[in-house]
Every structure is written in structure tokens, then in C-alpha cells.
CSV table of C-alpha atoms in Angstrom, one decimal:
chain,number,residue,atom,x,y,z
A,1357,UNK,CA,87.3,-73.6,-131.2
A,1358,UNK,CA,84.6,-71.8,-129.4
A,1359,UNK,CA,82.3,-69.7,-131.6
A,1360,UNK,CA,81.1,-66.4,-130.2
A,1361,UNK,CA,77.7,-64.9,-131.2
A,1362,UNK,CA,77.8,-63.1,-134.5
A,1363,UNK,CA,76.0,-60.0,-135.6
A,1364,UNK,CA,73.6,-60.7,-138.5
A,1365,UNK,CA,72.0,-58.0,-140.6
A,1366,UNK,CA,68.9,-59.0,-142.6
A,1367,UNK,CA,67.5,-56.4,-145.0
A,1368,UNK,CA,65.0,-56.6,-147.9
A,1369,UNK,CA,62.5,-54.6,-149.8
A,1370,UNK,CA,59.3,-53.8,-148.0
A,1371,UNK,CA,56.9,-56.6,-148.6
A,1372,UNK,CA,59.5,-59.2,-149.5
A,1373,UNK,CA,58.8,-61.4,-146.5
A,1374,UNK,CA,62.0,-60.8,-144.5
A,1375,UNK,CA,60.0,-60.4,-141.2
A,1376,UNK,CA,58.4,-63.8,-141.7
A,1377,UNK,CA,61.7,-65.4,-142.4
A,1378,UNK,CA,63.3,-63.9,-139.3
A,1379,UNK,CA,60.4,-65.0,-137.0
A,1380,UNK,CA,60.7,-68.5,-138.3
A,1381,UNK,CA,64.4,-68.7,-137.6
A,1382,UNK,CA,64.1,-67.4,-134.1
A,1383,UNK,CA,61.2,-69.7,-133.3
A,1384,UNK,CA,62.9,-72.8,-134.7
A,1385,UNK,CA,66.5,-72.4,-133.5
A,1386,UNK,CA,67.6,-71.4,-130.0
A,1387,UNK,CA,70.9,-70.1,-131.3
A,1388,UNK,CA,69.2,-66.9,-132.7
A,1389,UNK,CA,68.0,-63.9,-130.9
A,1390,UNK,CA,66.1,-61.1,-132.6
A,1391,UNK,CA,67.0,-57.5,-131.8
A,1392,UNK,CA,63.8,-55.4,-131.4
A,1393,UNK,CA,64.2,-52.1,-133.2
A,1394,UNK,CA,62.9,-48.8,-132.0
A,1395,UNK,CA,60.8,-46.7,-134.3
A,1396,UNK,CA,58.7,-43.5,-134.4
A,1397,UNK,CA,56.2,-45.0,-136.9
A,1398,UNK,CA,52.7,-45.9,-135.7
A,1399,UNK,CA,51.9,-49.6,-134.9
A,1400,UNK,CA,50.2,-51.6,-137.6
A,1401,UNK,CA,47.1,-53.7,-136.6
A,1402,UNK,CA,48.2,-56.6,-134.4
A,1403,UNK,CA,51.7,-55.2,-133.5
A,1404,UNK,CA,52.7,-54.8,-129.9
A,1405,UNK,CA,55.1,-52.5,-128.3
A,1406,UNK,CA,58.3,-54.4,-127.3
A,1407,UNK,CA,57.5,-57.3,-129.7
A,1408,UNK,CA,57.7,-56.1,-133.3
A,1409,UNK,CA,59.2,-52.7,-132.3
A,1410,UNK,CA,59.6,-50.3,-129.4
A,1411,UNK,CA,57.2,-47.6,-130.5
A,1412,UNK,CA,58.4,-44.2,-129.3
A,1413,UNK,CA,57.9,-40.5,-130.0
A,1414,UNK,CA,60.3,-38.5,-132.1
A,1415,UNK,CA,61.5,-36.7,-129.0
A,1416,UNK,CA,62.2,-39.9,-127.2
A,1417,UNK,CA,64.1,-41.3,-130.2
A,1418,UNK,CA,66.3,-38.2,-130.5
A,1419,UNK,CA,67.1,-38.4,-126.8
A,1420,UNK,CA,68.3,-41.9,-127.3
A,1421,UNK,CA,70.5,-40.7,-130.1
A,1422,UNK,CA,72.0,-38.0,-127.8
A,1423,UNK,CA,72.7,-40.7,-125.1
A,1424,UNK,CA,74.6,-42.9,-127.6
A,1425,UNK,CA,72.1,-45.6,-126.9
A,1426,UNK,CA,71.7,-46.9,-130.4
A,1427,UNK,CA,74.0,-49.0,-132.6
A,1428,UNK,CA,72.6,-47.4,-135.7
A,1429,UNK,CA,69.6,-45.4,-136.7
A,1430,UNK,CA,68.1,-44.0,-140.0
A,1431,UNK,CA,65.1,-42.2,-141.4
A,1432,UNK,CA,62.9,-44.2,-143.7
A,1433,UNK,CA,59.7,-43.0,-145.3
A,1434,UNK,CA,59.4,-40.2,-142.8
A,1435,UNK,CA,60.1,-42.2,-139.6
A,1436,UNK,CA,63.1,-43.0,-137.5
A,1437,UNK,CA,64.3,-46.6,-137.1
A,1438,UNK,CA,67.1,-47.7,-134.8
A,1439,UNK,CA,68.8,-50.5,-132.9
A,1440,UNK,CA,69.1,-50.2,-129.1
A,1441,UNK,CA,72.7,-51.0,-128.1
A,1442,UNK,CA,72.4,-52.8,-124.7
A,1443,UNK,CA,70.4,-55.9,-125.8
A,1444,UNK,CA,72.6,-56.6,-128.8
A,1445,UNK,CA,75.8,-56.5,-126.8
A,1446,UNK,CA,74.4,-58.7,-124.1
A,1447,UNK,CA,73.2,-61.4,-126.5
A,1448,UNK,CA,76.5,-61.6,-128.4
A,1449,UNK,CA,78.4,-61.8,-125.1
A,1450,UNK,CA,76.3,-64.9,-124.2
A,1451,UNK,CA,77.3,-66.5,-127.5
A,1452,UNK,CA,74.0,-66.1,-129.3
A,1453,UNK,CA,73.6,-64.9,-132.9
A,1454,UNK,CA,71.8,-61.6,-132.8
A,1455,UNK,CA,69.7,-60.7,-135.9
A,1456,UNK,CA,69.0,-57.1,-136.8
A,1457,UNK,CA,66.2,-56.7,-139.3
A,1458,UNK,CA,67.0,-53.2,-140.6
A,1459,UNK,CA,67.0,-51.3,-143.9
A,1460,UNK,CA,70.0,-50.6,-146.1
A,1461,UNK,CA,71.0,-47.2,-144.5
A,1462,UNK,CA,71.2,-48.7,-141.1
A,1463,UNK,CA,73.0,-51.8,-142.4
A,1464,UNK,CA,75.8,-49.7,-143.9
A,1465,UNK,CA,76.3,-47.8,-140.6
A,1466,UNK,CA,76.5,-51.1,-138.7
A,1467,UNK,CA,79.0,-52.5,-141.3
A,1468,UNK,CA,81.2,-49.4,-140.8
A,1469,UNK,CA,81.2,-50.0,-137.0
A,1470,UNK,CA,81.2,-53.8,-137.0
A,1471,UNK,CA,83.0,-55.0,-140.2
A,1472,UNK,CA,82.6,-58.6,-139.0
A,1473,UNK,CA,78.8,-58.4,-139.3
A,1474,UNK,CA,77.2,-60.8,-141.8
A,1475,UNK,CA,74.9,-58.8,-144.2
A,1476,UNK,CA,72.1,-60.6,-146.1
A,1477,UNK,CA,69.6,-59.1,-148.4
A,1478,UNK,CA,66.3,-60.8,-149.1
A,1479,UNK,CA,65.0,-60.4,-152.7
A,1480,UNK,CA,61.7,-61.2,-154.4
A,1481,UNK,CA,61.6,-63.6,-157.4
A,1482,UNK,CA,60.5,-60.6,-159.5
A,1483,UNK,CA,59.4,-57.0,-159.3
A,1484,UNK,CA,55.8,-57.9,-160.2
A,1485,UNK,CA,55.7,-60.4,-157.4
A,1486,UNK,CA,56.9,-57.7,-155.0
A,1487,UNK,CA,54.2,-55.4,-156.1
A,1488,UNK,CA,51.6,-58.2,-155.6
A,1489,UNK,CA,52.8,-58.9,-152.1
A,1490,UNK,CA,52.6,-55.2,-151.2
A,1491,UNK,CA,49.1,-55.0,-152.4
A,1492,UNK,CA,48.2,-58.2,-150.7
A,1493,UNK,CA,49.1,-56.8,-147.3
A,1494,UNK,CA,46.1,-54.4,-147.6
A,1495,UNK,CA,47.7,-52.0,-145.1
A,1496,UNK,CA,49.1,-49.5,-147.7
A,1497,UNK,CA,47.6,-46.7,-149.7
A,1498,UNK,CA,48.3,-46.5,-153.4
A,1499,UNK,CA,50.6,-43.6,-152.8
A,1500,UNK,CA,52.5,-45.6,-150.1
A,1501,UNK,CA,52.8,-48.6,-152.5
A,1502,UNK,CA,54.3,-46.5,-155.2
A,1503,UNK,CA,56.7,-44.9,-152.6
A,1504,UNK,CA,57.9,-48.3,-151.4
A,1505,UNK,CA,58.4,-49.6,-155.0
A,1506,UNK,CA,60.4,-46.5,-155.8
A,1507,UNK,CA,62.4,-47.0,-152.6
A,1508,UNK,CA,63.1,-50.6,-153.7
A,1509,UNK,CA,64.5,-49.4,-157.0
A,1510,UNK,CA,66.9,-47.1,-155.2
A,1511,UNK,CA,67.9,-49.7,-152.7
A,1512,UNK,CA,68.7,-52.2,-155.5
A,1513,UNK,CA,71.7,-50.0,-156.4
A,1514,UNK,CA,73.4,-50.9,-153.1
A,1515,UNK,CA,73.0,-54.7,-153.1
A,1516,UNK,CA,76.7,-55.4,-153.9
A,1517,UNK,CA,77.6,-54.1,-150.5
A,1518,UNK,CA,76.0,-57.1,-148.9
A,1519,UNK,CA,77.7,-60.5,-148.3
A,1520,UNK,CA,74.8,-62.6,-149.6
A,1521,UNK,CA,71.6,-62.2,-151.4
A,1522,UNK,CA,68.8,-64.7,-151.1
A,1523,UNK,CA,65.5,-65.0,-153.1
A,1524,UNK,CA,62.3,-65.6,-151.1
A,1525,UNK,CA,60.3,-67.5,-153.6
A,1526,UNK,CA,59.4,-70.7,-151.6
A,1527,UNK,CA,59.4,-69.7,-147.9
A,1528,UNK,CA,60.5,-73.2,-146.6
A,1529,UNK,CA,63.4,-73.4,-149.0
A,1530,UNK,CA,64.5,-69.8,-148.3
A,1531,UNK,CA,64.5,-70.5,-144.6
A,1532,UNK,CA,66.7,-73.5,-145.0
A,1533,UNK,CA,69.1,-71.6,-147.2
A,1534,UNK,CA,69.3,-68.7,-144.8
A,1535,UNK,CA,70.0,-71.0,-141.9
A,1536,UNK,CA,72.7,-72.7,-143.9
A,1537,UNK,CA,74.4,-69.4,-144.7
A,1538,UNK,CA,74.4,-68.3,-141.1
A,1539,UNK,CA,75.8,-71.7,-139.8
A,1540,UNK,CA,78.7,-71.4,-142.4
A,1541,UNK,CA,79.4,-67.8,-141.4
A,1542,UNK,CA,80.8,-69.0,-138.1
A,1543,UNK,CA,83.7,-70.5,-139.9
A,1544,UNK,CA,84.9,-67.5,-141.9
A,1545,UNK,CA,88.2,-65.9,-140.9
A,1546,UNK,CA,86.6,-62.6,-139.9
A,1547,UNK,CA,84.5,-64.4,-137.2
A,1548,UNK,CA,87.5,-66.1,-135.7
A,1549,UNK,CA,90.1,-63.3,-135.5
A,1550,UNK,CA,91.0,-63.9,-131.9
A,1551,UNK,CA,91.6,-67.6,-132.4
A,1552,UNK,CA,93.6,-67.0,-135.6
A,1553,UNK,CA,95.8,-64.4,-133.8
A,1554,UNK,CA,96.4,-66.6,-130.9
A,1555,UNK,CA,97.4,-69.6,-133.1
A,1556,UNK,CA,99.6,-67.3,-135.2
A,1557,UNK,CA,101.4,-66.1,-132.1
A,1558,UNK,CA,102.0,-69.6,-130.9
A,1559,UNK,CA,103.3,-70.7,-134.3
A,1560,UNK,CA,105.7,-67.8,-134.4
A,1561,UNK,CA,107.1,-68.8,-131.0
A,1562,UNK,CA,107.7,-72.4,-132.3
A,1563,UNK,CA,109.4,-70.9,-135.3
A,1564,UNK,CA,111.8,-69.1,-133.1
A,1565,UNK,CA,112.7,-72.3,-131.3
A,1566,UNK,CA,110.9,-71.4,-128.0
A,1567,UNK,CA,110.0,-74.3,-125.8
A,1568,UNK,CA,106.5,-75.6,-125.8
A,1569,UNK,CA,104.7,-75.1,-122.5
């Protein structure tokens, strides 16, 4: 049974370490490809256009929406974030698992359009640890930290819509658990619909007494 590439959504509270997890997966395993999102927010120190994000103006982003060039998009903390369509479809067609690191609004839009997508939410071991990680980044104002913690509280109400939750306490352990989940996801019925339908059709023919080819 040949496995096609699957669509993976990884979300998590700001500061939980989901970006680090995703980078480690992509660097360690050839089977994964990371979809680079598009955003209107300003680059952080060390970020490069086309690597962490495609950084664009609000006008350019809205033009891409009009052209139906995004799989999903959402507004988060005053900025647009979205997933360009072409790269995602190309990677899946080649049999690679494509990872979308997006927030919950975008994840729900993708789930509506691609119900076979695997949704995973990365959690901190505690709320106090999340706050400590946000402060440790030293890139956020006090107002922005409070805004992100408030956003995390709101997002926690939607966690049951995900297929899996995983706690990022020990990074190495969390990476192994995440990889294990994604390997197992290839064997779920929703990832093998074509094969199941083909097998079912053949079995029905045998049931009707049709000759085997």
C-alpha cells in the first residue's frame, strides 16, 4: 500500500516551542517538508524572508486572497497570516508530508477544507512555564506578553477540535513523540480512502461471483 503525503497542522500557544519542534523534524527526517507561511508582521531579529515567513505588505496579502492563492488565512494580533497554496499541493503530490505551523483559526479553516488533515496542538507543561518562556524570548513588550497569554486562554477553549495534544516539557522526548504520532497517522482509514474504496469494490465483485482477473 503506497502512502501519499499527508497534511499536518501543528499549532500551539505563542512561546510554547512549536517552531523549534518543527525545525528539528524537518532537519532530521527527509519525509517532512515545511510550508512557509505568508505574513504582514515585521520580521524578528535573525528572520529571513522566504525562510521563516514570506513577509509582505497588507496590500500584497489581500491581493493573494483575491487570487485564491492561499489555502487558509487569518488575522492574529493585528497581522495577517496565511498558507500559500502552490507549494503545499506540490509537496503532497510528491508523497512528502507537508507541515503547516499555523494558529487555531487557520487550522479550523484547513480542517473544513481538508478533513483528512492531522491536527496537533503543542502545549506547555504549565501556564507559569509558558509565561516564563515568553519573557525569556526578550522580544516582547509587557503589553504584548499579556496579550499573548490572554490569547492562549482563549485558544485553550478549542483544543478538543484537534486530533492530538502533546506537551513540550523535554524537547527531545516531545520530538520523538511527535514523530511517532505522524508515522502512525499514515495508517488511519482517513489517510487511505482510495485504497479502501478500491479494495471494497474488488471484494464486492467477488461477492457477486465475478471472475478474478
